[in-house]
Short mmCIF file of C-alpha atoms in Angstrom, two decimals:
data_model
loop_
_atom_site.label_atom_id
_atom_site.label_comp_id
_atom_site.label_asym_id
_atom_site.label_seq_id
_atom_site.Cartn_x
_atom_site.Cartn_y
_atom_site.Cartn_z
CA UNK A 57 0.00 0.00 0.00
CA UNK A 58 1.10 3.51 -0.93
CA UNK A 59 2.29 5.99 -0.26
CA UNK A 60 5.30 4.92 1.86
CA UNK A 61 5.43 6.93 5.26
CA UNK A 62 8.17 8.55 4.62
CA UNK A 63 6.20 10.44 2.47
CA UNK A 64 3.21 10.10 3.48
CA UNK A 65 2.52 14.17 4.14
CA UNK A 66 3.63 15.26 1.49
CA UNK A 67 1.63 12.99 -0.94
CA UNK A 68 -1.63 12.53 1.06
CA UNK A 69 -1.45 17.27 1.30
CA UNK A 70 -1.09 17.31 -2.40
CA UNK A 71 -3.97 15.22 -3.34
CA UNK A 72 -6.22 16.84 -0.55
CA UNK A 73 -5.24 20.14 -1.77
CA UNK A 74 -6.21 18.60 -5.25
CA UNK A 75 -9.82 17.36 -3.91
CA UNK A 76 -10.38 20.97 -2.21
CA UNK A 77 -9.53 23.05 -5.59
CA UNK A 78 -11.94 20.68 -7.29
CA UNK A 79 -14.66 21.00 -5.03
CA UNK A 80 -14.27 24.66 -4.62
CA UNK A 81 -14.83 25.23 -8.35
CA UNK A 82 -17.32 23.11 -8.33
CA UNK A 83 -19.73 24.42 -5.97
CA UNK A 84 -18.91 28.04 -5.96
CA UNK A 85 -20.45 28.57 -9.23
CA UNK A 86 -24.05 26.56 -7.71
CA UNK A 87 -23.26 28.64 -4.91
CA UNK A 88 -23.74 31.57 -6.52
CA UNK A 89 -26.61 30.60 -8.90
CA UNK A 90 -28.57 29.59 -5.98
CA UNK A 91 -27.76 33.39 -4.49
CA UNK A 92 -28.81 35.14 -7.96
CA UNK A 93 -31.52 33.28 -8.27
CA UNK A 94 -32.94 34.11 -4.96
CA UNK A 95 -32.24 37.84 -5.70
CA UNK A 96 -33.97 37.77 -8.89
CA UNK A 97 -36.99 35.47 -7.03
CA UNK A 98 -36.87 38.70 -4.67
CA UNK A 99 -36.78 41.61 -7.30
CA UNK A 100 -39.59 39.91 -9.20
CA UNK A 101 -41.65 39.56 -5.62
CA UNK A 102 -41.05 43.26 -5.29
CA UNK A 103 -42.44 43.73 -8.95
CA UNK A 104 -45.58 41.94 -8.60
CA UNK A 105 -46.32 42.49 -4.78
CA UNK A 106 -46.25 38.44 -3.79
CA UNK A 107 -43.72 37.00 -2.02
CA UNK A 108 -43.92 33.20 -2.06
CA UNK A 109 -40.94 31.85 0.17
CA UNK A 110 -40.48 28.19 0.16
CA UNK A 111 -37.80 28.40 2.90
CA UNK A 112 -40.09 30.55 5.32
CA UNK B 81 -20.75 23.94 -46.32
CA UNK B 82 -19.18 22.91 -43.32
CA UNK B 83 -17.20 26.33 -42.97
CA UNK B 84 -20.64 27.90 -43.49
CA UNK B 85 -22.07 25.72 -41.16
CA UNK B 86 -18.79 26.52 -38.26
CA UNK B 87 -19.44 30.38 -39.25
CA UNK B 88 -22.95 30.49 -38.42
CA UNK B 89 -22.71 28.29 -34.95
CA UNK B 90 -19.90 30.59 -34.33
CA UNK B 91 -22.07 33.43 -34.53
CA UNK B 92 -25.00 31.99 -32.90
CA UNK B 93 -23.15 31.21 -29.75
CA UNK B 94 -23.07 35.49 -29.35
CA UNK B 95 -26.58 35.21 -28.39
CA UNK B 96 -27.28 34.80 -24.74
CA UNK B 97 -29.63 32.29 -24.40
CA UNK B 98 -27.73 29.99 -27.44
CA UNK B 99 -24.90 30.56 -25.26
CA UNK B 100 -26.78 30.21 -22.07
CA UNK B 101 -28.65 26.80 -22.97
CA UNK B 102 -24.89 25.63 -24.32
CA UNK B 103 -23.60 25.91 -21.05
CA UNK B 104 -26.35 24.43 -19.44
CA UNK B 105 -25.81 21.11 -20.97
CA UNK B 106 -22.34 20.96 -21.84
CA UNK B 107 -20.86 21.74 -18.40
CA UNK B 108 -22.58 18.32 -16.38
CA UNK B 109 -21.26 15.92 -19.19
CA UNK B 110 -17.89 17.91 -18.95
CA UNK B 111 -18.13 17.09 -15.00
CA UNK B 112 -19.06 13.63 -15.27
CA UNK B 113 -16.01 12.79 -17.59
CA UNK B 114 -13.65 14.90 -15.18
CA UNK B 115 -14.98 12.50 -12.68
CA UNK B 116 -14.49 9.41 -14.56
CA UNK B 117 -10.92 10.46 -15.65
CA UNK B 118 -9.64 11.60 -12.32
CA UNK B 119 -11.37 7.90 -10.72
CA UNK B 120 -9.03 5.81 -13.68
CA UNK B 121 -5.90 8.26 -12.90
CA UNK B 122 -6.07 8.22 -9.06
CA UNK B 123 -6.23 4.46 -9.06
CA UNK B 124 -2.91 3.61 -11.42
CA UNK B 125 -1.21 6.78 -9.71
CA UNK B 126 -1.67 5.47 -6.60
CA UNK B 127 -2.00 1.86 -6.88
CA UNK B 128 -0.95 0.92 -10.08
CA UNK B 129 2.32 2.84 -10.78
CA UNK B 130 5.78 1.24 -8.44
CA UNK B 131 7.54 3.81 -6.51
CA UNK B 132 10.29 5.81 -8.34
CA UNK B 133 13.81 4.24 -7.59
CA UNK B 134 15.01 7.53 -6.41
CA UNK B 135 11.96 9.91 -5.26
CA UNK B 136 10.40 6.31 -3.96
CA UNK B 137 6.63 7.38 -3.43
CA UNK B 138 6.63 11.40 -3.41
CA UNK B 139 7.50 11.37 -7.21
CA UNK B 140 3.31 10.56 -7.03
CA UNK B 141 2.65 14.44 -6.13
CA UNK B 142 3.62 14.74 -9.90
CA UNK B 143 0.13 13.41 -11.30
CA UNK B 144 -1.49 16.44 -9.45
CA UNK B 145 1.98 19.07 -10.02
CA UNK B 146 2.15 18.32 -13.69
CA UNK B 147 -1.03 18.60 -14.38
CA UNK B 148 -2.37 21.69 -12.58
CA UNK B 149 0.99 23.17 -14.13
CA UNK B 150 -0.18 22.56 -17.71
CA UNK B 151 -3.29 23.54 -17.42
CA UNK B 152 -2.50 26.84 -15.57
CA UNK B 153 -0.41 27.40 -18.73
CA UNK B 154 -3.04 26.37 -21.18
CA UNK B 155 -5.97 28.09 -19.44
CA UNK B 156 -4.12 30.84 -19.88
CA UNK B 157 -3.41 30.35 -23.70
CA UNK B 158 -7.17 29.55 -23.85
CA UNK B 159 -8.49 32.68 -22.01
CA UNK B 160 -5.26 34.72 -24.44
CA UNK B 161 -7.54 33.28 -27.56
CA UNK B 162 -10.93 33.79 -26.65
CA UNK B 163 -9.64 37.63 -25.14
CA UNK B 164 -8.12 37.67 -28.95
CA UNK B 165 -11.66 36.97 -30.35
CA UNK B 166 -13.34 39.43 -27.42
CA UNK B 167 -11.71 42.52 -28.46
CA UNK B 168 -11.74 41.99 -31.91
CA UNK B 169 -15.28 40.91 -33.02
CA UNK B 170 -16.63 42.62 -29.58
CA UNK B 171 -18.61 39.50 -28.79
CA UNK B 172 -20.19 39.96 -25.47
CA UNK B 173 -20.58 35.94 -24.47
CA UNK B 174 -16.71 35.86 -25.09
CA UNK B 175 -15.61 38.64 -22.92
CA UNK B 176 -17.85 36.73 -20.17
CA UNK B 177 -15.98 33.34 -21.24
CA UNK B 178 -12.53 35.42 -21.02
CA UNK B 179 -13.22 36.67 -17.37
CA UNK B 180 -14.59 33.95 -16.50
CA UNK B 181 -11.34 31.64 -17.04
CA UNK B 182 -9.12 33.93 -14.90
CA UNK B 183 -10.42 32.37 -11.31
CA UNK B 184 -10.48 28.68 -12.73
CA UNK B 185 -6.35 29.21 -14.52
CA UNK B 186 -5.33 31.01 -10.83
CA UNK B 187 -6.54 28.28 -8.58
CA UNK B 188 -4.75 25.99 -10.82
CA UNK B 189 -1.28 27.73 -10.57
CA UNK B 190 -2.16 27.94 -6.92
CA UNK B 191 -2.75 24.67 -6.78
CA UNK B 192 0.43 24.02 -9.03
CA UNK B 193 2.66 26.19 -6.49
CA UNK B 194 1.47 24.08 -3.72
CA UNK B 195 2.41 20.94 -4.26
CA UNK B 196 5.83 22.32 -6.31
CA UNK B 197 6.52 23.75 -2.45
CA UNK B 198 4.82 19.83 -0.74
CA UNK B 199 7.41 17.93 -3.37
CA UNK B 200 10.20 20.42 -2.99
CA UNK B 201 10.70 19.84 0.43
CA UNK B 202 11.31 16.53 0.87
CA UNK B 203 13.64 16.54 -2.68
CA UNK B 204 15.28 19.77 -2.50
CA UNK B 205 15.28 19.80 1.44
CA UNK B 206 13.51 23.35 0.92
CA UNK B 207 9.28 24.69 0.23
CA UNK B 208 10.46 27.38 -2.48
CA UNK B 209 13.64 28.92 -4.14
CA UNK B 210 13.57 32.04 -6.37
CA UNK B 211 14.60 29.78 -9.31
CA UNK B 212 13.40 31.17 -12.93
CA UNK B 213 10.61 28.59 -12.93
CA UNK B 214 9.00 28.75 -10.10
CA UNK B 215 9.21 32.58 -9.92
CA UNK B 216 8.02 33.06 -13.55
CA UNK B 217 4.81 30.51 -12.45
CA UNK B 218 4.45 32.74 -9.55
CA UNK B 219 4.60 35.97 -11.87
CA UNK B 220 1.51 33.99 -13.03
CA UNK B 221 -0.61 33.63 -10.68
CA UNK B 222 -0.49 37.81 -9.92
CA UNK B 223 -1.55 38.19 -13.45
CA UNK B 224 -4.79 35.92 -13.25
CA UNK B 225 -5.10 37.75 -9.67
CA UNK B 226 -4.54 41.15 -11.59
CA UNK B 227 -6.63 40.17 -14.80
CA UNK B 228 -9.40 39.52 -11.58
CA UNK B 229 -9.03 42.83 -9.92
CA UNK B 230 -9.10 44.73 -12.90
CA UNK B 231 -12.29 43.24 -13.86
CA UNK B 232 -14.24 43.63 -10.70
CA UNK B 233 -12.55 47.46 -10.27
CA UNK B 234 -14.73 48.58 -13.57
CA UNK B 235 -18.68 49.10 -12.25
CA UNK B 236 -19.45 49.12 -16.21
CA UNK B 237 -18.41 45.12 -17.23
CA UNK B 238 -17.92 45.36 -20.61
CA UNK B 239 -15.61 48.59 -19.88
CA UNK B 240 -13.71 46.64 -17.34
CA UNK B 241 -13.70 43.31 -19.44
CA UNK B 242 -12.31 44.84 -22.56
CA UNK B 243 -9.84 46.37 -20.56
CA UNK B 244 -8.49 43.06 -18.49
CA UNK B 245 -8.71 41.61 -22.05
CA UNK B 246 -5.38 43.80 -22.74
CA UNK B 247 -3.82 42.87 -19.78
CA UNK B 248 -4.62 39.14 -20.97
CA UNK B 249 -2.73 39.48 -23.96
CA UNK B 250 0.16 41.49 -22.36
CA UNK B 251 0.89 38.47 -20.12
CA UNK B 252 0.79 36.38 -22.88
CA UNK B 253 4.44 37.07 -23.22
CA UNK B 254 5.19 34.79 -19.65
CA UNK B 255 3.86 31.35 -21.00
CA UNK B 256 6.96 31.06 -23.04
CA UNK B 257 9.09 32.25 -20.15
CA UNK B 258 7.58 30.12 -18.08
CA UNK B 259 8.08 27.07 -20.54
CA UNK B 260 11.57 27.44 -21.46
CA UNK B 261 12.72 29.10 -18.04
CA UNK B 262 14.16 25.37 -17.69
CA UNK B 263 16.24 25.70 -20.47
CA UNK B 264 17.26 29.56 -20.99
CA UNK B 265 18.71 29.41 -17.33
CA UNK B 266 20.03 27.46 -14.79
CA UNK B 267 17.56 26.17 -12.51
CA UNK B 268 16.20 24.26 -9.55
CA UNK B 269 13.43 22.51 -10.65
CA UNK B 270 14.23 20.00 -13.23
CA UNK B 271 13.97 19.87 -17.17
CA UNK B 272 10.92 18.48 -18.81
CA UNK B 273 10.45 15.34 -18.91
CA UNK B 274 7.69 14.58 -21.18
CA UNK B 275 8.59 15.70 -24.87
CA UNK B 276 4.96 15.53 -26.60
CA UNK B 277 7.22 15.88 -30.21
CA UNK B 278 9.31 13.23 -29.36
CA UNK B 279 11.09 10.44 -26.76
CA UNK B 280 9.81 11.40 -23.02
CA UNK B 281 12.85 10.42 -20.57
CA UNK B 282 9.67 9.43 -18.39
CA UNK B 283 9.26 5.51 -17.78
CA UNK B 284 6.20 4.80 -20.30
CA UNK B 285 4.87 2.56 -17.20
CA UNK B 286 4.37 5.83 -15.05
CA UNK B 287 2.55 8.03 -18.28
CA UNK B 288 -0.90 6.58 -18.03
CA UNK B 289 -2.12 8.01 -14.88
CA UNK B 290 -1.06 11.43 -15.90
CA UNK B 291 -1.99 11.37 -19.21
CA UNK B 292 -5.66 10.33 -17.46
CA UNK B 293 -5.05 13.24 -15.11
CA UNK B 294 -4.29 16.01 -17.34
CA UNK B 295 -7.83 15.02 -19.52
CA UNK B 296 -9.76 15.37 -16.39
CA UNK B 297 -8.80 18.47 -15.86
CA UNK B 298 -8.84 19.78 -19.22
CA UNK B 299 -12.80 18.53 -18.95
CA UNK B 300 -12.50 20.11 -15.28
CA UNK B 301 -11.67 23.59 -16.78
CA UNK B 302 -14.39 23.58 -19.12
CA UNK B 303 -17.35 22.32 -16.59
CA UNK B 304 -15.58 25.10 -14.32
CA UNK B 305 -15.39 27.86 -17.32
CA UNK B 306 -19.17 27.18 -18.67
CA UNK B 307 -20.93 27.18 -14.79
CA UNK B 308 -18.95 30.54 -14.31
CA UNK B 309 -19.51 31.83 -17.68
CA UNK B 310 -23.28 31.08 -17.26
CA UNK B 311 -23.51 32.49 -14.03
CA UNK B 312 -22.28 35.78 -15.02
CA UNK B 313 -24.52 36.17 -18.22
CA UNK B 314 -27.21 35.48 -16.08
CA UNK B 315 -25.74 37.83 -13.02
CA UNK B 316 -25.70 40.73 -16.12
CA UNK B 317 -28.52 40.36 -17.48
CA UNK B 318 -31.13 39.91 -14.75
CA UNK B 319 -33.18 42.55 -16.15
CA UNK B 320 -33.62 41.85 -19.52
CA UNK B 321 -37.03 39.35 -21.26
CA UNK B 322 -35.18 36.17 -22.27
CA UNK B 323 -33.69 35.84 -18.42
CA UNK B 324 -36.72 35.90 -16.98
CA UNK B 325 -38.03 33.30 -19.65
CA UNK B 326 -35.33 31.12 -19.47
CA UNK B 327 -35.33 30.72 -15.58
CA UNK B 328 -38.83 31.62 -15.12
CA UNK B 329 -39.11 27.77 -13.50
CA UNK B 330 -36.25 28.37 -11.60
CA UNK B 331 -36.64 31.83 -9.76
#
């Protein structure tokens, strides 16, 4: 089994550095959908007077 | 035909919701093959592939190093193109495309400074040395971080896009620095390794796990580019008809 423990830091860092970067970029961008589309469910609750929260 | 054919879907993708609709099912296919690629290349690079006879088991940081280093490189030479196309033909969808690279290319040279520092250590018995490579790949991440803040300083997008765009194409002129600052001078971190245009002095047993790697995040990149890309088109044009048609369901 790898890596040896010599090593292990190093290797095991990199890879869970790797796994963060990739998660980051993929949730920030649903992140931030989910926060512009609750703006725009906001401006267009402003527009036509109703305001129909799921979350409330 | 088929030039008449690439012209027109080259010209269609300059409408919003073409481009908008593109993105939306493009980028989960792009994700799911990341996924699939990085699941086959994790595997041989960590089970498959025998120590190196000299680095013994940290020469394995190199399917993430390698990787993240080429495409920090070629997002950039990407984001140079499509900046290219954005100031010349003005096309709004591109400029969004062009910004929208810059975070996705920095946290991959962040990312490839990282684990240069995590494999330098134990090898060079030091995290960083002000060796032509590594300092030009620095030089590189403060020009996605500058393309970024540039952006984001103009209130008017467009303005502030077209303007980064520049900048893009001015640090153009460090991907060749970085690429040959191996050869040109006297450095640290080692040659290259892999010669795409001929013999690699890389074992051919240790290639498939980073060839694997460096598809997934070439597919990575484009998931990553398209969800951002989308997200801004949307973010600028909240007020206008085809939005509100579009993600009527949605919102």
């Amino acid at each position: 089994m790898i890596p040896d423990l010599d090593y292990a830091f190093y290797v095991w860092t990199s890879y869970g550095l790797f796994a963060l970067v990739m998660a980051w970029q993929f949730l920030q961008p649903r992140l931030r959908r989910r926060q512009i589309l609750a703006e725009l469910r906001e401006e267009r609750a402003l527009r036509t007077g109703g305001y129909d929260d799921a979350n409330s | 035909m088929i030039f008449h054919r690439l012209k027109v879907g080259f010209h269609r993708l300059g409408s919003p919701p073409t481009f908008h609709k593109l993105c939306r099912i493009l980028s989960p296919w792009l994700w799911a093959g990341f996924v699939a690629c990085t699941a086959i290349g994790l595997y041989q690079a960590l089970y498959v592939v025998p120590p190196d006879y000299q680095q013994g088991d940290s020469f394995r940081i190199l399917y993430i190093h390698v990787p993240a280093a080429w495409q920090a490189m070629a997002g950039y030479v990407i984001m140079a193109i499509l900046a290219a196309i954005a100031l010349v033909w003005r096309i709004r969808t591109v400029e969004i495309m062009t910004m929208a690279a810059a975070p996705v290319g920095a946290a991959f040279t962040a990312l490839c400074l990282a684990t240069g520092s995590l494999w330098g250590k134990p090898m060079w018995g030091t995290w960083w040395a002000w060796d032509a490579r590594l300092t030009s790949m620095l030089v590189l991440l403060f020009i996605y971080l500058g393309i970024m803040g540039l952006y984001a300083a103009f209130e008017d997008r467009r303005k502030g896009a077209r303007v980064a765009c520049i900048l893009v194409l001015v640090g153009l002129v460090n991907i060749p620095l970085i690429h040959f600052s191996v050869e040109w001078w006297t450095t640290l971190h080692q040659g290259s390794t892999i010669n795409l245009f001929g013999e690699s002095k890389m074992h051919p047993s240790m290639l498939p796990p980073l060839i694997w790697m460096a598809i997934a995040v070439k597919l990575m990149f484009g998931g990553a580019l398209l969800d951002r890309s989308r997200n801004d088109l949307v973010d600028q044009d909240r007020r206008k008809r085809w939005i509100r048609d579009v993600i009527g369901e949605e919102a």
